[in-house]
PDB file of C-alpha atoms in Angstrom:
ATOM      1  CA  UNK C 114      23.994  63.466 -41.127  1.00  0.00           C
ATOM      2  CA  UNK C 115      20.354  62.680 -41.786  1.00  0.00           C
ATOM      3  CA  UNK C 116      18.204  60.996 -39.156  1.00  0.00           C
ATOM      4  CA  UNK C 117      15.855  58.434 -40.701  1.00  0.00           C
ATOM      5  CA  UNK C 118      12.262  57.942 -39.669  1.00  0.00           C
ATOM      6  CA  UNK C 119      11.570  54.228 -39.262  1.00  0.00           C
ATOM      7  CA  UNK C 120       8.945  51.899 -37.839  1.00  0.00           C
ATOM      8  CA  UNK C 121       9.140  48.260 -36.807  1.00  0.00           C
ATOM      9  CA  UNK C 122       6.345  45.677 -36.692  1.00  0.00           C
ATOM     10  CA  UNK C 123       6.816  42.441 -34.790  1.00  0.00           C
ATOM     11  CA  UNK C 124       5.316  39.514 -36.733  1.00  0.00           C
ATOM     12  CA  UNK C 125       5.471  35.739 -36.427  1.00  0.00           C
ATOM     13  CA  UNK C 126       8.038  35.764 -39.247  1.00  0.00           C
ATOM     14  CA  UNK C 127      10.336  38.376 -37.677  1.00  0.00           C
ATOM     15  CA  UNK C 128      10.697  42.113 -37.222  1.00  0.00           C
ATOM     16  CA  UNK C 129       9.595  44.141 -40.271  1.00  0.00           C
ATOM     17  CA  UNK C 130      11.606  47.382 -40.425  1.00  0.00           C
ATOM     18  CA  UNK C 131      10.244  50.212 -42.585  1.00  0.00           C
ATOM     19  CA  UNK C 132      12.453  53.191 -43.491  1.00  0.00           C
ATOM     20  CA  UNK C 133      11.328  56.559 -44.839  1.00  0.00           C
ATOM     21  CA  UNK C 134      13.517  56.477 -47.944  1.00  0.00           C
ATOM     22  CA  UNK C 135      12.216  57.398 -51.405  1.00  0.00           C
ATOM     23  CA  UNK C 136      13.831  54.307 -52.919  1.00  0.00           C
ATOM     24  CA  UNK C 137      11.758  52.127 -50.554  1.00  0.00           C
ATOM     25  CA  UNK C 138       8.439  53.211 -52.033  1.00  0.00           C
ATOM     26  CA  UNK C 139       6.992  53.056 -55.515  1.00  0.00           C
ATOM     27  CA  UNK C 140       3.689  53.786 -57.145  1.00  0.00           C
ATOM     28  CA  UNK C 141       3.131  50.861 -59.461  1.00  0.00           C
ATOM     29  CA  UNK C 142      -0.233  51.760 -61.025  1.00  0.00           C
ATOM     30  CA  UNK C 143      -3.217  54.064 -60.797  1.00  0.00           C
ATOM     31  CA  UNK C 144      -6.781  53.372 -61.951  1.00  0.00           C
ATOM     32  CA  UNK C 145      -9.740  55.663 -62.467  1.00  0.00           C
ATOM     33  CA  UNK C 146     -13.334  54.562 -61.790  1.00  0.00           C
ATOM     34  CA  UNK C 147     -15.044  52.543 -64.510  1.00  0.00           C
ATOM     35  CA  UNK C 148     -18.438  50.910 -64.809  1.00  0.00           C
ATOM     36  CA  UNK C 149     -16.891  47.592 -63.716  1.00  0.00           C
ATOM     37  CA  UNK C 150     -14.891  49.119 -60.857  1.00  0.00           C
ATOM     38  CA  UNK C 151     -16.370  52.359 -59.479  1.00  0.00           C
ATOM     39  CA  UNK C 152     -13.332  53.246 -57.325  1.00  0.00           C
ATOM     40  CA  UNK C 153     -10.127  55.175 -57.691  1.00  0.00           C
ATOM     41  CA  UNK C 154      -7.180  52.858 -57.005  1.00  0.00           C
ATOM     42  CA  UNK C 155      -3.470  53.304 -56.537  1.00  0.00           C
ATOM     43  CA  UNK C 156      -1.003  50.494 -55.977  1.00  0.00           C
ATOM     44  CA  UNK C 157       1.990  51.136 -53.745  1.00  0.00           C
ATOM     45  CA  UNK C 158       5.049  48.984 -53.249  1.00  0.00           C
ATOM     46  CA  UNK C 159       6.947  49.266 -49.988  1.00  0.00           C
ATOM     47  CA  UNK C 160      10.391  47.815 -49.387  1.00  0.00           C
ATOM     48  CA  UNK C 161      11.221  46.735 -45.849  1.00  0.00           C
ATOM     49  CA  UNK C 162      13.791  44.659 -44.057  1.00  0.00           C
ATOM     50  CA  UNK C 163      12.826  41.509 -42.182  1.00  0.00           C
ATOM     51  CA  UNK C 164      15.008  40.557 -39.218  1.00  0.00           C
ATOM     52  CA  UNK C 165      14.580  36.799 -38.807  1.00  0.00           C
ATOM     53  CA  UNK C 166      15.471  35.047 -35.576  1.00  0.00           C
ATOM     54  CA  UNK C 167      17.443  38.130 -34.569  1.00  0.00           C
ATOM     55  CA  UNK C 168      20.252  36.855 -36.805  1.00  0.00           C
ATOM     56  CA  UNK C 169      19.968  38.223 -40.324  1.00  0.00           C
ATOM     57  CA  UNK C 170      18.110  40.769 -42.434  1.00  0.00           C
ATOM     58  CA  UNK C 171      16.261  39.970 -45.611  1.00  0.00           C
ATOM     59  CA  UNK C 172      14.887  42.657 -47.937  1.00  0.00           C
ATOM     60  CA  UNK C 173      11.291  42.404 -49.234  1.00  0.00           C
ATOM     61  CA  UNK C 174       9.002  44.550 -51.368  1.00  0.00           C
ATOM     62  CA  UNK C 175       5.296  44.055 -50.949  1.00  0.00           C
ATOM     63  CA  UNK C 176       2.265  45.785 -52.409  1.00  0.00           C
ATOM     64  CA  UNK C 177      -1.186  47.074 -51.505  1.00  0.00           C
ATOM     65  CA  UNK C 178      -3.872  49.325 -52.949  1.00  0.00           C
ATOM     66  CA  UNK C 179      -5.456  52.418 -51.467  1.00  0.00           C
ATOM     67  CA  UNK C 180      -8.923  52.742 -52.991  1.00  0.00           C
ATOM     68  CA  UNK C 181     -11.400  55.599 -52.737  1.00  0.00           C
ATOM     69  CA  UNK C 182     -15.016  55.709 -53.765  1.00  0.00           C
ATOM     70  CA  UNK C 183     -15.817  57.872 -56.783  1.00  0.00           C
ATOM     71  CA  UNK C 184     -17.032  60.670 -54.491  1.00  0.00           C
ATOM     72  CA  UNK C 185     -13.938  60.312 -52.215  1.00  0.00           C
ATOM     73  CA  UNK C 186     -16.186  59.628 -49.193  1.00  0.00           C
ATOM     74  CA  UNK C 187     -14.768  56.222 -48.254  1.00  0.00           C
ATOM     75  CA  UNK C 188     -11.379  54.539 -48.296  1.00  0.00           C
ATOM     76  CA  UNK C 189     -10.536  50.858 -48.584  1.00  0.00           C
ATOM     77  CA  UNK C 190      -7.252  48.986 -48.497  1.00  0.00           C
ATOM     78  CA  UNK C 191      -6.899  46.084 -50.882  1.00  0.00           C
ATOM     79  CA  UNK C 192      -4.478  43.202 -50.960  1.00  0.00           C
ATOM     80  CA  UNK C 193      -2.663  42.322 -54.138  1.00  0.00           C
ATOM     81  CA  UNK C 194      -2.816  38.729 -55.392  1.00  0.00           C
ATOM     82  CA  UNK C 195       0.923  38.241 -55.078  1.00  0.00           C
ATOM     83  CA  UNK C 196       3.483  39.939 -52.834  1.00  0.00           C
ATOM     84  CA  UNK C 197       0.755  41.440 -50.648  1.00  0.00           C
ATOM     85  CA  UNK C 198       1.807  43.592 -47.705  1.00  0.00           C
ATOM     86  CA  UNK C 199      -0.927  41.853 -45.699  1.00  0.00           C
ATOM     87  CA  UNK C 200      -0.153  38.261 -46.755  1.00  0.00           C
ATOM     88  CA  UNK C 201       0.880  35.610 -44.233  1.00  0.00           C
ATOM     89  CA  UNK C 202      -0.126  37.862 -41.351  1.00  0.00           C
ATOM     90  CA  UNK C 203      -2.625  37.020 -38.664  1.00  0.00           C
ATOM     91  CA  UNK C 204      -5.520  39.349 -37.846  1.00  0.00           C
ATOM     92  CA  UNK C 205      -3.559  41.325 -35.233  1.00  0.00           C
ATOM     93  CA  UNK C 206      -0.547  41.750 -37.534  1.00  0.00           C
ATOM     94  CA  UNK C 207      -2.843  42.904 -40.362  1.00  0.00           C
ATOM     95  CA  UNK C 208      -4.373  45.532 -38.065  1.00  0.00           C
ATOM     96  CA  UNK C 209      -0.901  46.637 -36.964  1.00  0.00           C
ATOM     97  CA  UNK C 210       0.147  46.948 -40.612  1.00  0.00           C
ATOM     98  CA  UNK C 211      -2.973  49.001 -41.349  1.00  0.00           C
ATOM     99  CA  UNK C 212      -2.127  51.222 -38.370  1.00  0.00           C
ATOM    100  CA  UNK C 213       1.435  51.619 -39.708  1.00  0.00           C
ATOM    101  CA  UNK C 214       0.039  52.819 -43.039  1.00  0.00           C
ATOM    102  CA  UNK C 215      -2.235  55.351 -41.321  1.00  0.00           C
ATOM    103  CA  UNK C 216      -0.041  56.648 -38.540  1.00  0.00           C
ATOM    104  CA  UNK C 217       3.300  56.543 -40.327  1.00  0.00           C
ATOM    105  CA  UNK C 218       3.407  55.806 -44.074  1.00  0.00           C
ATOM    106  CA  UNK C 219       0.941  58.459 -45.305  1.00  0.00           C
ATOM    107  CA  UNK C 220       2.753  61.040 -43.168  1.00  0.00           C
ATOM    108  CA  UNK C 221       6.230  60.223 -44.467  1.00  0.00           C
ATOM    109  CA  UNK C 222       8.304  62.341 -46.788  1.00  0.00           C
ATOM    110  CA  UNK C 223       8.520  59.313 -49.104  1.00  0.00           C
ATOM    111  CA  UNK C 224       4.727  59.029 -49.529  1.00  0.00           C
ATOM    112  CA  UNK C 225       4.271  62.728 -50.194  1.00  0.00           C
ATOM    113  CA  UNK C 226       7.242  62.965 -52.535  1.00  0.00           C
ATOM    114  CA  UNK C 227       6.212  59.930 -54.602  1.00  0.00           C
ATOM    115  CA  UNK C 228       2.691  61.335 -55.068  1.00  0.00           C
ATOM    116  CA  UNK C 229       3.958  64.845 -55.895  1.00  0.00           C
ATOM    117  CA  UNK C 230       6.419  63.397 -58.439  1.00  0.00           C
ATOM    118  CA  UNK C 231       3.571  61.509 -60.108  1.00  0.00           C
ATOM    119  CA  UNK C 232       1.398  64.647 -60.159  1.00  0.00           C
ATOM    120  CA  UNK C 233       4.210  66.580 -61.837  1.00  0.00           C
ATOM    121  CA  UNK C 234       4.812  63.769 -64.330  1.00  0.00           C
ATOM    122  CA  UNK C 235       1.119  63.645 -65.262  1.00  0.00           C
ATOM    123  CA  UNK C 236       0.991  67.447 -65.617  1.00  0.00           C
ATOM    124  CA  UNK C 237       3.859  67.405 -68.114  1.00  0.00           C
ATOM    125  CA  UNK C 238       2.429  64.604 -70.268  1.00  0.00           C
ATOM    126  CA  UNK C 239       1.136  65.718 -73.644  1.00  0.00           C
ATOM    127  CA  UNK C 240      -2.432  64.619 -74.317  1.00  0.00           C
ATOM    128  CA  UNK C 241      -4.201  64.912 -77.609  1.00  0.00           C
ATOM    129  CA  UNK C 242      -7.831  64.149 -76.916  1.00  0.00           C
ATOM    130  CA  UNK C 243     -10.429  65.614 -74.588  1.00  0.00           C
ATOM    131  CA  UNK C 244     -10.821  62.207 -72.898  1.00  0.00           C
ATOM    132  CA  UNK C 245      -7.061  62.072 -72.235  1.00  0.00           C
ATOM    133  CA  UNK C 246      -7.184  65.539 -70.700  1.00  0.00           C
ATOM    134  CA  UNK C 247     -10.169  64.549 -68.529  1.00  0.00           C
ATOM    135  CA  UNK C 248      -8.347  61.414 -67.331  1.00  0.00           C
ATOM    136  CA  UNK C 249      -5.283  63.524 -66.571  1.00  0.00           C
ATOM    137  CA  UNK C 250      -7.385  65.933 -64.474  1.00  0.00           C
ATOM    138  CA  UNK C 251      -9.113  63.039 -62.676  1.00  0.00           C
ATOM    139  CA  UNK C 252      -5.797  61.374 -61.807  1.00  0.00           C
ATOM    140  CA  UNK C 253      -4.417  64.635 -60.404  1.00  0.00           C
ATOM    141  CA  UNK C 254      -7.597  65.191 -58.381  1.00  0.00           C
ATOM    142  CA  UNK C 255      -7.311  61.669 -56.910  1.00  0.00           C
ATOM    143  CA  UNK C 256      -3.613  62.077 -56.124  1.00  0.00           C
ATOM    144  CA  UNK C 257      -4.293  65.352 -54.316  1.00  0.00           C
ATOM    145  CA  UNK C 258      -7.011  63.599 -52.268  1.00  0.00           C
ATOM    146  CA  UNK C 259      -4.447  60.968 -51.283  1.00  0.00           C
ATOM    147  CA  UNK C 260      -2.288  63.733 -49.811  1.00  0.00           C
ATOM    148  CA  UNK C 261      -5.247  64.655 -47.565  1.00  0.00           C
ATOM    149  CA  UNK C 262      -5.713  61.166 -46.086  1.00  0.00           C
ATOM    150  CA  UNK C 263      -5.670  60.932 -42.306  1.00  0.00           C
ATOM    151  CA  UNK C 264      -4.648  58.131 -39.973  1.00  0.00           C
ATOM    152  CA  UNK C 265      -8.330  57.649 -39.147  1.00  0.00           C
ATOM    153  CA  UNK C 266      -9.198  57.203 -42.836  1.00  0.00           C
ATOM    154  CA  UNK C 267      -6.905  54.190 -43.053  1.00  0.00           C
ATOM    155  CA  UNK C 268      -7.571  52.822 -39.570  1.00  0.00           C
ATOM    156  CA  UNK C 269     -11.303  52.806 -40.382  1.00  0.00           C
ATOM    157  CA  UNK C 270     -10.723  51.250 -43.816  1.00  0.00           C
ATOM    158  CA  UNK C 271     -11.544  47.631 -44.413  1.00  0.00           C
ATOM    159  CA  UNK C 272      -8.966  45.298 -45.941  1.00  0.00           C
ATOM    160  CA  UNK C 273     -10.280  43.486 -48.987  1.00  0.00           C
ATOM    161  CA  UNK C 274      -8.880  41.267 -51.685  1.00  0.00           C
ATOM    162  CA  UNK C 275      -8.227  43.132 -54.963  1.00  0.00           C
ATOM    163  CA  UNK C 276     -10.258  41.805 -57.868  1.00  0.00           C
ATOM    164  CA  UNK C 277      -8.577  42.078 -61.229  1.00  0.00           C
ATOM    165  CA  UNK C 278     -11.022  42.745 -64.011  1.00  0.00           C
ATOM    166  CA  UNK C 279     -10.079  41.478 -67.435  1.00  0.00           C
ATOM    167  CA  UNK C 280     -11.923  43.206 -70.236  1.00  0.00           C
TER     168      UNK C 280
END
């Protein structure tokens, strides 16, 4: 029998229950710094269960970005435009969610495994050009930095709205 690591956040909408299961987390996209957006960005999706009125559970998947400056010296959390992990939460609930990400999520087996799987996938991709190989190396460097994040890095991070740049 396996004992699951879980956390619960009490919100105005019910109890959000987060489980450390690989199927409850996904990496949706990763972006390298550009002239228009000078940060590394990775979008995570987290599935959780919402216990409403202590009567029934409802499953949700919401998203957020972890962003790092190009020199990896600062970290920011960003909300997605839809299905944001921080949406419909008051200031206290947003801070509690940020604390959950720092004290629990980045320390879970799920977080580490999803990043390591992506690193391995990127390593096995065949690239033809020098630019492709540089992007591959940059993505791996960023992913390895994500494995070094601390609770303090995320607790000190601001929460901003993600700006989608259309080129």
